JSON list of C-alpha atoms in Angstrom, two decimals:
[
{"chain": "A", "resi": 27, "resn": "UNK", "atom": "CA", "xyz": [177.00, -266.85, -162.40]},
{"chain": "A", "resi": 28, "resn": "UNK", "atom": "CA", "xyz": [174.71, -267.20, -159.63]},
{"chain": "A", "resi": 29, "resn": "UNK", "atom": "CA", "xyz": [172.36, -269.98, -159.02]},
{"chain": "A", "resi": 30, "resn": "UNK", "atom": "CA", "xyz": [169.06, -267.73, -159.77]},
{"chain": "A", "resi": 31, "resn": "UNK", "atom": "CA", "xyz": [170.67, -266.24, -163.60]},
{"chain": "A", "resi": 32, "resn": "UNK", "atom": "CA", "xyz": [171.24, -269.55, -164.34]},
{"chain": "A", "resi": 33, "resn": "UNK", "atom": "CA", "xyz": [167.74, -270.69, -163.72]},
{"chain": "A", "resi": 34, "resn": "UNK", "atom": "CA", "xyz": [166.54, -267.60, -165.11]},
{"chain": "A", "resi": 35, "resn": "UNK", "atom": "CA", "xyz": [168.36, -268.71, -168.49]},
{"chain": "A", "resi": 36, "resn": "UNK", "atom": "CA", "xyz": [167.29, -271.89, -168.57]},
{"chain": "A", "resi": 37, "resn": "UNK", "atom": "CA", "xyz": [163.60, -271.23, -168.19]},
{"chain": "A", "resi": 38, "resn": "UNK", "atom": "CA", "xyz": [164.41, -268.69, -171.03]},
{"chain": "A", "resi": 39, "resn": "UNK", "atom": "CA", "xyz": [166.24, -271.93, -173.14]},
{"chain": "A", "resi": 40, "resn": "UNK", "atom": "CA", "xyz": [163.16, -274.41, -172.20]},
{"chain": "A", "resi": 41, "resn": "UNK", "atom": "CA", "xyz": [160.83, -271.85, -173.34]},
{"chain": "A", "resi": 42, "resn": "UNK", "atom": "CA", "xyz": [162.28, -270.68, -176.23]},
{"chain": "A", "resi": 43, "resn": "UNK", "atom": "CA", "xyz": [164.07, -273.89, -177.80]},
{"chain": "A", "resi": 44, "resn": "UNK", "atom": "CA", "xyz": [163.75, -277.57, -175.85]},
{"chain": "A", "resi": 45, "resn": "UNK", "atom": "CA", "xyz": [162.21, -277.88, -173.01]},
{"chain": "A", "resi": 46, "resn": "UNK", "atom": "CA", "xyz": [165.52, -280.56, -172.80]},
{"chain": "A", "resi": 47, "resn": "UNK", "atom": "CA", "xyz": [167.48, -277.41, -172.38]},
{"chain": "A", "resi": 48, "resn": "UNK", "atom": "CA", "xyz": [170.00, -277.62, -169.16]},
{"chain": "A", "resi": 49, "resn": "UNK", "atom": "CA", "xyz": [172.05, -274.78, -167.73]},
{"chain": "A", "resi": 50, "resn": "UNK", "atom": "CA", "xyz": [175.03, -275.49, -165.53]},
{"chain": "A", "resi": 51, "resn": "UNK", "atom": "CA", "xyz": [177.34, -273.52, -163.80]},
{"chain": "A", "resi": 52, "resn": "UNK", "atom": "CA", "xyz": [181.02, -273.70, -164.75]},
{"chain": "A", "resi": 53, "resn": "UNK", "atom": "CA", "xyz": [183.45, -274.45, -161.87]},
{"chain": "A", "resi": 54, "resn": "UNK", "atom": "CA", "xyz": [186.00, -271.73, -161.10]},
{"chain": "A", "resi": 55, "resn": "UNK", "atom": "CA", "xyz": [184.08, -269.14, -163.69]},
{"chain": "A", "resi": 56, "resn": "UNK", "atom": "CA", "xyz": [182.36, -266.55, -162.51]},
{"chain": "A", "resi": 57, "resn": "UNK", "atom": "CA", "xyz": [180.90, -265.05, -165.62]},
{"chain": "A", "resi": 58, "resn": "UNK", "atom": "CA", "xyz": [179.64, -267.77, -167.96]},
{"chain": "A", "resi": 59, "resn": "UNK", "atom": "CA", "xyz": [177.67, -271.08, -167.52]},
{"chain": "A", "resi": 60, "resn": "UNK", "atom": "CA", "xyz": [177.19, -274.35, -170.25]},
{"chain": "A", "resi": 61, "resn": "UNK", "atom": "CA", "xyz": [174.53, -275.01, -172.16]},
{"chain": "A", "resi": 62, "resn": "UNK", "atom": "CA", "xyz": [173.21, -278.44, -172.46]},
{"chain": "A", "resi": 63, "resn": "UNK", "atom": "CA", "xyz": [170.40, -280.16, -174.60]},
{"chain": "A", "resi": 64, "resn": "UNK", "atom": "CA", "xyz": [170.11, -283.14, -172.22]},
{"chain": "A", "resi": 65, "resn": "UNK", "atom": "CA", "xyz": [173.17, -284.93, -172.17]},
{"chain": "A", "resi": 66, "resn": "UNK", "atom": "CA", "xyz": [174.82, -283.35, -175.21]},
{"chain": "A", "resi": 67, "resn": "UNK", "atom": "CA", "xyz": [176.97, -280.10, -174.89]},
{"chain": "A", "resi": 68, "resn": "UNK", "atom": "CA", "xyz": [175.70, -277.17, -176.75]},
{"chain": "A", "resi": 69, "resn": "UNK", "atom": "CA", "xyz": [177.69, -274.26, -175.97]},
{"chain": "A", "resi": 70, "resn": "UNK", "atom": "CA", "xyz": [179.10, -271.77, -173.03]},
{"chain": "A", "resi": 71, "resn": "UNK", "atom": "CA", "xyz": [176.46, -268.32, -172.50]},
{"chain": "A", "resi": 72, "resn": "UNK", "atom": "CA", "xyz": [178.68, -265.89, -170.98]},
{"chain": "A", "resi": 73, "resn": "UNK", "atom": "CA", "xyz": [177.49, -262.74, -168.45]},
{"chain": "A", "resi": 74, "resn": "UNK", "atom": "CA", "xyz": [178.21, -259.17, -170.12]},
{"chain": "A", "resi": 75, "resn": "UNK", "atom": "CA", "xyz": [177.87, -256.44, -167.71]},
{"chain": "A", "resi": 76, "resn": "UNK", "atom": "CA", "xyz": [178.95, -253.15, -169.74]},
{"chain": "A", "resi": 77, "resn": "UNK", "atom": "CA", "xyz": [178.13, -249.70, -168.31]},
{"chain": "A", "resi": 78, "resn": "UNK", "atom": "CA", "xyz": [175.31, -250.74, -165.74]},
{"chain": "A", "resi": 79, "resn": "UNK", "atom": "CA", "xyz": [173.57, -252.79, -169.27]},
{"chain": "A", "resi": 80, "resn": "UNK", "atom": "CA", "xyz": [173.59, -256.61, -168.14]},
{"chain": "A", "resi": 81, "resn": "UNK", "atom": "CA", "xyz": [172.89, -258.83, -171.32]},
{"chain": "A", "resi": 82, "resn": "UNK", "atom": "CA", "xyz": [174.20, -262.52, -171.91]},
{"chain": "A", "resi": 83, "resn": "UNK", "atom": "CA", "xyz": [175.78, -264.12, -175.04]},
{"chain": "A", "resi": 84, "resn": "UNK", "atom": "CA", "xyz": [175.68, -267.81, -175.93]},
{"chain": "A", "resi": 85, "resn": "UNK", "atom": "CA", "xyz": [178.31, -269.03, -178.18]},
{"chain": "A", "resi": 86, "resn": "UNK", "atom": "CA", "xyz": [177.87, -272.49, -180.11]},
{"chain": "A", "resi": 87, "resn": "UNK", "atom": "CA", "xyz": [180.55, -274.10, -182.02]},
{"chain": "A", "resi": 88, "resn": "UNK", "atom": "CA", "xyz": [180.19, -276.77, -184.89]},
{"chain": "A", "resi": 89, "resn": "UNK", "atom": "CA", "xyz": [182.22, -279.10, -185.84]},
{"chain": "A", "resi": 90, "resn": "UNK", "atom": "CA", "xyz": [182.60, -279.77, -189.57]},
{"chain": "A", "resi": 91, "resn": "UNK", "atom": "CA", "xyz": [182.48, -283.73, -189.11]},
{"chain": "A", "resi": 92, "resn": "UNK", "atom": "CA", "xyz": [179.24, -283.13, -187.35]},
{"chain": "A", "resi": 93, "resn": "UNK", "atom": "CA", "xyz": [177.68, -281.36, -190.39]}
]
């Protein structure tokens, strides 16, 4: 992703969930960034570009044990 999506999305994280919220670019991917709530990993929020719509998903796994 470029550098001004992912501070678009993390303004959009901060100002809808933690102001803790962190968005870093992945190295070698193009079309996806992590998600961070300061130190801790949250998830991935990949770039969907599907005929001329651009939207973004986040995905967020959890781990039984951390239940």
């Amino acid at each position: 992703m470029k550098p001004e999506e992912i501070r678009k999305l993390e303004a959009y994280f901060k100002r809808t969930f933690n102001q803790s919220m962190v968005v870093k670019a992945r190295p070698r991917k193009d079309e996806s960034a992590e998600v961070y709530l300061g130190d801790e990993f949250l998830g991935v929020v990949f770039r969907d570009e599907e005929d001329g719509e651009l939207s973004y998903n986040f995905s967020m796994a959890i781990l039984d044990i951390d239940l």
